[in-house]
């Protein structure tokens, strides 16, 4: 799902919540939610964690604002997208290594309340950096996310 949401430099609401994921052979991710946005059609939730001065990561999920609160198969046209990105800094800049969730590899359970501006999700699926590389198991969650911000697209 290629979609764009305009991000404002100053958040108008106080976003809170956490996200975690265990991915085979990668450092455990236990991040804080920094973005919880909707443009009236799509919702984006993004969490970050700083491992050390040179390594950090982000975990993001996007889904339609009208999503049903239930367990969803993670499929290509299901409207849900999950990506984990490992970021490594060196003297020449930053290297981003994305691990996209693999369609057809698992399930995502969603609880989203547009009126209250809250979100919770769990997932158990596979992620992959490149189709030529092995798929890695990913088990994670977004917990107690609050402070939904409405933005213009």
JSON list of C-alpha atoms in Angstrom, two decimals:
[
{"chain": "A", "resi": 1, "resn": "UNK", "atom": "CA", "xyz": [0.00, 0.00, 0.00]},
{"chain": "A", "resi": 2, "resn": "UNK", "atom": "CA", "xyz": [1.76, 3.13, -1.18]},
{"chain": "A", "resi": 3, "resn": "UNK", "atom": "CA", "xyz": [0.22, 6.07, 0.60]},
{"chain": "A", "resi": 4, "resn": "UNK", "atom": "CA", "xyz": [1.59, 9.27, 2.03]},
{"chain": "A", "resi": 5, "resn": "UNK", "atom": "CA", "xyz": [0.69, 11.11, 5.22]},
{"chain": "A", "resi": 6, "resn": "UNK", "atom": "CA", "xyz": [1.95, 14.61, 5.84]},
{"chain": "A", "resi": 7, "resn": "UNK", "atom": "CA", "xyz": [3.84, 14.76, 9.12]},
{"chain": "A", "resi": 8, "resn": "UNK", "atom": "CA", "xyz": [3.89, 18.02, 11.03]},
{"chain": "A", "resi": 9, "resn": "UNK", "atom": "CA", "xyz": [7.09, 18.92, 12.83]},
{"chain": "A", "resi": 10, "resn": "UNK", "atom": "CA", "xyz": [5.22, 19.74, 16.05]},
{"chain": "A", "resi": 11, "resn": "UNK", "atom": "CA", "xyz": [2.75, 17.22, 17.36]},
{"chain": "A", "resi": 12, "resn": "UNK", "atom": "CA", "xyz": [-0.44, 18.78, 18.68]},
{"chain": "A", "resi": 13, "resn": "UNK", "atom": "CA", "xyz": [-1.26, 15.83, 20.95]},
{"chain": "A", "resi": 14, "resn": "UNK", "atom": "CA", "xyz": [0.78, 13.89, 23.43]},
{"chain": "A", "resi": 15, "resn": "UNK", "atom": "CA", "xyz": [1.30, 10.44, 21.94]},
{"chain": "A", "resi": 16, "resn": "UNK", "atom": "CA", "xyz": [2.07, 7.53, 24.24]},
{"chain": "A", "resi": 17, "resn": "UNK", "atom": "CA", "xyz": [2.37, 3.79, 24.02]},
{"chain": "A", "resi": 18, "resn": "UNK", "atom": "CA", "xyz": [4.94, 1.11, 23.40]},
{"chain": "A", "resi": 19, "resn": "UNK", "atom": "CA", "xyz": [5.85, -1.42, 20.75]},
{"chain": "A", "resi": 20, "resn": "UNK", "atom": "CA", "xyz": [7.94, -4.52, 20.85]},
{"chain": "A", "resi": 21, "resn": "UNK", "atom": "CA", "xyz": [9.01, -7.21, 18.43]},
{"chain": "A", "resi": 22, "resn": "UNK", "atom": "CA", "xyz": [11.23, -10.25, 18.57]},
{"chain": "A", "resi": 23, "resn": "UNK", "atom": "CA", "xyz": [12.69, -11.07, 15.17]},
{"chain": "A", "resi": 24, "resn": "UNK", "atom": "CA", "xyz": [14.89, -14.12, 14.66]},
{"chain": "A", "resi": 25, "resn": "UNK", "atom": "CA", "xyz": [18.61, -13.15, 14.78]},
{"chain": "A", "resi": 26, "resn": "UNK", "atom": "CA", "xyz": [17.94, -9.40, 15.29]},
{"chain": "A", "resi": 27, "resn": "UNK", "atom": "CA", "xyz": [18.19, -7.41, 18.56]},
{"chain": "A", "resi": 28, "resn": "UNK", "atom": "CA", "xyz": [14.94, -7.36, 20.57]},
{"chain": "A", "resi": 29, "resn": "UNK", "atom": "CA", "xyz": [12.97, -4.18, 19.89]},
{"chain": "A", "resi": 30, "resn": "UNK", "atom": "CA", "xyz": [11.26, -2.38, 22.78]},
{"chain": "A", "resi": 31, "resn": "UNK", "atom": "CA", "xyz": [10.36, 1.06, 21.50]},
{"chain": "A", "resi": 32, "resn": "UNK", "atom": "CA", "xyz": [8.23, 4.05, 22.38]},
{"chain": "A", "resi": 33, "resn": "UNK", "atom": "CA", "xyz": [5.44, 5.18, 20.08]},
{"chain": "A", "resi": 34, "resn": "UNK", "atom": "CA", "xyz": [6.27, 8.60, 18.63]},
{"chain": "A", "resi": 35, "resn": "UNK", "atom": "CA", "xyz": [3.63, 8.88, 15.88]},
{"chain": "A", "resi": 36, "resn": "UNK", "atom": "CA", "xyz": [-0.06, 8.02, 15.91]},
{"chain": "A", "resi": 37, "resn": "UNK", "atom": "CA", "xyz": [-1.69, 9.82, 12.98]},
{"chain": "A", "resi": 38, "resn": "UNK", "atom": "CA", "xyz": [-4.71, 9.65, 10.72]},
{"chain": "A", "resi": 39, "resn": "UNK", "atom": "CA", "xyz": [-5.54, 11.61, 7.59]},
{"chain": "A", "resi": 40, "resn": "UNK", "atom": "CA", "xyz": [-9.18, 10.52, 7.67]},
{"chain": "A", "resi": 41, "resn": "UNK", "atom": "CA", "xyz": [-8.49, 7.41, 5.57]},
{"chain": "A", "resi": 42, "resn": "UNK", "atom": "CA", "xyz": [-5.34, 5.73, 6.83]},
{"chain": "A", "resi": 43, "resn": "UNK", "atom": "CA", "xyz": [-3.76, 5.43, 10.28]},
{"chain": "A", "resi": 44, "resn": "UNK", "atom": "CA", "xyz": [0.00, 5.30, 10.91]},
{"chain": "A", "resi": 45, "resn": "UNK", "atom": "CA", "xyz": [1.59, 4.17, 14.18]},
{"chain": "A", "resi": 46, "resn": "UNK", "atom": "CA", "xyz": [5.37, 4.33, 14.48]},
{"chain": "A", "resi": 47, "resn": "UNK", "atom": "CA", "xyz": [7.72, 3.51, 17.36]},
{"chain": "A", "resi": 48, "resn": "UNK", "atom": "CA", "xyz": [11.47, 4.01, 17.72]},
{"chain": "A", "resi": 49, "resn": "UNK", "atom": "CA", "xyz": [14.23, 2.57, 19.87]},
{"chain": "A", "resi": 50, "resn": "UNK", "atom": "CA", "xyz": [17.84, 3.73, 20.23]},
{"chain": "A", "resi": 51, "resn": "UNK", "atom": "CA", "xyz": [20.08, 0.67, 20.86]},
{"chain": "A", "resi": 52, "resn": "UNK", "atom": "CA", "xyz": [23.32, 2.63, 21.18]},
{"chain": "A", "resi": 53, "resn": "UNK", "atom": "CA", "xyz": [24.91, 5.74, 19.65]},
{"chain": "A", "resi": 54, "resn": "UNK", "atom": "CA", "xyz": [25.22, 4.08, 16.22]},
{"chain": "A", "resi": 55, "resn": "UNK", "atom": "CA", "xyz": [22.20, 1.78, 16.02]},
{"chain": "A", "resi": 56, "resn": "UNK", "atom": "CA", "xyz": [18.48, 2.41, 16.25]},
{"chain": "A", "resi": 57, "resn": "UNK", "atom": "CA", "xyz": [15.30, 0.93, 14.80]},
{"chain": "A", "resi": 58, "resn": "UNK", "atom": "CA", "xyz": [11.71, 1.76, 14.02]},
{"chain": "A", "resi": 59, "resn": "UNK", "atom": "CA", "xyz": [8.57, -0.37, 13.85]},
{"chain": "A", "resi": 60, "resn": "UNK", "atom": "CA", "xyz": [5.55, 0.92, 11.95]},
{"chain": "A", "resi": 61, "resn": "UNK", "atom": "CA", "xyz": [2.07, -0.27, 11.13]},
{"chain": "A", "resi": 62, "resn": "UNK", "atom": "CA", "xyz": [-0.46, 1.38, 8.82]},
{"chain": "A", "resi": 63, "resn": "UNK", "atom": "CA", "xyz": [-4.07, 0.39, 8.30]},
{"chain": "A", "resi": 64, "resn": "UNK", "atom": "CA", "xyz": [-7.39, 1.85, 7.09]},
{"chain": "A", "resi": 65, "resn": "UNK", "atom": "CA", "xyz": [-9.22, 4.09, 9.55]},
{"chain": "A", "resi": 66, "resn": "UNK", "atom": "CA", "xyz": [-12.32, 1.92, 9.01]},
{"chain": "A", "resi": 67, "resn": "UNK", "atom": "CA", "xyz": [-10.57, -1.33, 10.03]},
{"chain": "A", "resi": 68, "resn": "UNK", "atom": "CA", "xyz": [-12.58, -4.00, 11.86]},
{"chain": "A", "resi": 69, "resn": "UNK", "atom": "CA", "xyz": [-11.43, -4.86, 15.37]},
{"chain": "A", "resi": 70, "resn": "UNK", "atom": "CA", "xyz": [-10.56, -8.52, 14.99]},
{"chain": "A", "resi": 71, "resn": "UNK", "atom": "CA", "xyz": [-7.85, -10.93, 13.90]},
{"chain": "A", "resi": 72, "resn": "UNK", "atom": "CA", "xyz": [-6.81, -10.34, 10.28]},
{"chain": "A", "resi": 73, "resn": "UNK", "atom": "CA", "xyz": [-4.83, -12.55, 7.93]},
{"chain": "A", "resi": 74, "resn": "UNK", "atom": "CA", "xyz": [-1.79, -10.57, 6.78]},
{"chain": "A", "resi": 75, "resn": "UNK", "atom": "CA", "xyz": [-2.51, -10.54, 3.03]},
{"chain": "A", "resi": 76, "resn": "UNK", "atom": "CA", "xyz": [-1.50, -8.29, 0.13]},
{"chain": "A", "resi": 77, "resn": "UNK", "atom": "CA", "xyz": [-4.76, -6.37, -0.29]},
{"chain": "A", "resi": 78, "resn": "UNK", "atom": "CA", "xyz": [-5.79, -6.56, 3.37]},
{"chain": "A", "resi": 79, "resn": "UNK", "atom": "CA", "xyz": [-4.94, -2.91, 4.04]},
{"chain": "A", "resi": 80, "resn": "UNK", "atom": "CA", "xyz": [-2.46, -3.57, 6.85]},
{"chain": "A", "resi": 81, "resn": "UNK", "atom": "CA", "xyz": [1.27, -2.94, 6.37]},
{"chain": "A", "resi": 82, "resn": "UNK", "atom": "CA", "xyz": [4.01, -3.60, 8.91]},
{"chain": "A", "resi": 83, "resn": "UNK", "atom": "CA", "xyz": [7.69, -2.74, 8.53]},
{"chain": "A", "resi": 84, "resn": "UNK", "atom": "CA", "xyz": [10.70, -2.90, 10.83]},
{"chain": "A", "resi": 85, "resn": "UNK", "atom": "CA", "xyz": [13.75, -0.80, 9.89]},
{"chain": "A", "resi": 86, "resn": "UNK", "atom": "CA", "xyz": [17.21, -1.18, 11.40]},
{"chain": "A", "resi": 87, "resn": "UNK", "atom": "CA", "xyz": [19.26, 2.06, 11.15]},
{"chain": "A", "resi": 88, "resn": "UNK", "atom": "CA", "xyz": [23.04, 2.04, 11.47]},
{"chain": "A", "resi": 89, "resn": "UNK", "atom": "CA", "xyz": [25.20, 5.20, 11.47]},
{"chain": "A", "resi": 90, "resn": "UNK", "atom": "CA", "xyz": [28.82, 5.40, 10.39]},
{"chain": "A", "resi": 91, "resn": "UNK", "atom": "CA", "xyz": [31.20, 8.13, 9.23]},
{"chain": "A", "resi": 92, "resn": "UNK", "atom": "CA", "xyz": [29.62, 8.12, 5.74]},
{"chain": "A", "resi": 93, "resn": "UNK", "atom": "CA", "xyz": [26.00, 8.51, 6.87]},
{"chain": "A", "resi": 94, "resn": "UNK", "atom": "CA", "xyz": [23.19, 6.10, 7.70]},
{"chain": "A", "resi": 95, "resn": "UNK", "atom": "CA", "xyz": [22.26, 2.68, 6.38]},
{"chain": "A", "resi": 96, "resn": "UNK", "atom": "CA", "xyz": [18.60, 1.66, 6.50]},
{"chain": "A", "resi": 97, "resn": "UNK", "atom": "CA", "xyz": [17.83, -2.06, 6.42]},
{"chain": "A", "resi": 98, "resn": "UNK", "atom": "CA", "xyz": [14.06, -2.61, 6.02]},
{"chain": "A", "resi": 99, "resn": "UNK", "atom": "CA", "xyz": [12.35, -5.84, 7.01]},
{"chain": "A", "resi": 100, "resn": "UNK", "atom": "CA", "xyz": [8.88, -5.84, 5.48]},
{"chain": "A", "resi": 101, "resn": "UNK", "atom": "CA", "xyz": [6.22, -8.22, 6.72]},
{"chain": "A", "resi": 102, "resn": "UNK", "atom": "CA", "xyz": [5.62, -11.03, 4.24]},
{"chain": "A", "resi": 103, "resn": "UNK", "atom": "CA", "xyz": [2.08, -11.33, 2.89]},
{"chain": "A", "resi": 104, "resn": "UNK", "atom": "CA", "xyz": [0.40, -14.62, 3.69]},
{"chain": "A", "resi": 105, "resn": "UNK", "atom": "CA", "xyz": [2.80, -15.38, 6.54]},
{"chain": "A", "resi": 106, "resn": "UNK", "atom": "CA", "xyz": [0.67, -14.79, 9.62]},
{"chain": "A", "resi": 107, "resn": "UNK", "atom": "CA", "xyz": [-1.96, -12.83, 11.48]},
{"chain": "A", "resi": 108, "resn": "UNK", "atom": "CA", "xyz": [-2.51, -9.37, 13.00]},
{"chain": "A", "resi": 109, "resn": "UNK", "atom": "CA", "xyz": [-5.07, -8.69, 15.72]},
{"chain": "A", "resi": 110, "resn": "UNK", "atom": "CA", "xyz": [-6.27, -5.08, 15.84]},
{"chain": "A", "resi": 111, "resn": "UNK", "atom": "CA", "xyz": [-8.19, -3.04, 18.43]},
{"chain": "A", "resi": 112, "resn": "UNK", "atom": "CA", "xyz": [-8.58, 0.57, 17.21]},
{"chain": "A", "resi": 113, "resn": "UNK", "atom": "CA", "xyz": [-10.98, 3.16, 18.62]},
{"chain": "A", "resi": 114, "resn": "UNK", "atom": "CA", "xyz": [-11.16, 6.27, 16.43]},
{"chain": "A", "resi": 115, "resn": "UNK", "atom": "CA", "xyz": [-13.38, 8.19, 18.86]},
{"chain": "A", "resi": 116, "resn": "UNK", "atom": "CA", "xyz": [-11.16, 7.59, 21.90]},
{"chain": "A", "resi": 117, "resn": "UNK", "atom": "CA", "xyz": [-7.94, 7.74, 19.87]},
{"chain": "A", "resi": 118, "resn": "UNK", "atom": "CA", "xyz": [-6.57, 4.42, 21.14]},
{"chain": "A", "resi": 119, "resn": "UNK", "atom": "CA", "xyz": [-4.87, 1.44, 19.51]},
{"chain": "A", "resi": 120, "resn": "UNK", "atom": "CA", "xyz": [-3.57, -2.00, 20.40]},
{"chain": "A", "resi": 121, "resn": "UNK", "atom": "CA", "xyz": [-2.34, -4.73, 18.07]},
{"chain": "A", "resi": 122, "resn": "UNK", "atom": "CA", "xyz": [-0.49, -8.02, 18.20]},
{"chain": "A", "resi": 123, "resn": "UNK", "atom": "CA", "xyz": [1.13, -9.85, 15.31]},
{"chain": "A", "resi": 124, "resn": "UNK", "atom": "CA", "xyz": [2.86, -13.10, 14.55]},
{"chain": "A", "resi": 125, "resn": "UNK", "atom": "CA", "xyz": [4.23, -13.33, 11.03]},
{"chain": "A", "resi": 126, "resn": "UNK", "atom": "CA", "xyz": [7.40, -13.42, 8.93]},
{"chain": "A", "resi": 127, "resn": "UNK", "atom": "CA", "xyz": [9.55, -10.48, 7.80]},
{"chain": "A", "resi": 128, "resn": "UNK", "atom": "CA", "xyz": [12.13, -10.33, 5.04]},
{"chain": "A", "resi": 129, "resn": "UNK", "atom": "CA", "xyz": [14.77, -7.83, 3.96]},
{"chain": "A", "resi": 130, "resn": "UNK", "atom": "CA", "xyz": [15.09, -9.13, 0.40]},
{"chain": "A", "resi": 131, "resn": "UNK", "atom": "CA", "xyz": [13.27, -11.90, -1.51]},
{"chain": "A", "resi": 132, "resn": "UNK", "atom": "CA", "xyz": [16.58, -13.75, -1.90]},
{"chain": "A", "resi": 133, "resn": "UNK", "atom": "CA", "xyz": [17.15, -13.85, 1.88]},
{"chain": "A", "resi": 134, "resn": "UNK", "atom": "CA", "xyz": [15.43, -16.18, 4.37]},
{"chain": "A", "resi": 135, "resn": "UNK", "atom": "CA", "xyz": [12.20, -15.14, 6.04]},
{"chain": "A", "resi": 136, "resn": "UNK", "atom": "CA", "xyz": [12.53, -14.39, 9.76]},
{"chain": "A", "resi": 137, "resn": "UNK", "atom": "CA", "xyz": [9.86, -14.99, 12.41]},
{"chain": "A", "resi": 138, "resn": "UNK", "atom": "CA", "xyz": [8.47, -11.79, 13.96]},
{"chain": "A", "resi": 139, "resn": "UNK", "atom": "CA", "xyz": [6.27, -11.78, 17.05]},
{"chain": "A", "resi": 140, "resn": "UNK", "atom": "CA", "xyz": [5.28, -8.38, 18.42]},
{"chain": "A", "resi": 141, "resn": "UNK", "atom": "CA", "xyz": [2.73, -5.87, 19.63]},
{"chain": "A", "resi": 142, "resn": "UNK", "atom": "CA", "xyz": [1.74, -2.22, 19.90]},
{"chain": "A", "resi": 143, "resn": "UNK", "atom": "CA", "xyz": [0.40, -1.58, 23.41]},
{"chain": "A", "resi": 144, "resn": "UNK", "atom": "CA", "xyz": [-1.60, 1.19, 25.10]},
{"chain": "A", "resi": 145, "resn": "UNK", "atom": "CA", "xyz": [-1.23, 3.61, 22.17]},
{"chain": "A", "resi": 146, "resn": "UNK", "atom": "CA", "xyz": [-3.06, 6.90, 22.82]},
{"chain": "A", "resi": 147, "resn": "UNK", "atom": "CA", "xyz": [-3.15, 10.45, 21.48]},
{"chain": "A", "resi": 148, "resn": "UNK", "atom": "CA", "xyz": [-4.36, 10.05, 17.90]},
{"chain": "A", "resi": 149, "resn": "UNK", "atom": "CA", "xyz": [-3.56, 13.13, 15.85]},
{"chain": "A", "resi": 150, "resn": "UNK", "atom": "CA", "xyz": [-5.69, 14.14, 12.85]},
{"chain": "A", "resi": 151, "resn": "UNK", "atom": "CA", "xyz": [-3.60, 15.59, 10.03]},
{"chain": "A", "resi": 152, "resn": "UNK", "atom": "CA", "xyz": [-4.21, 16.79, 6.50]},
{"chain": "A", "resi": 153, "resn": "UNK", "atom": "CA", "xyz": [-2.95, 14.65, 3.66]}
]
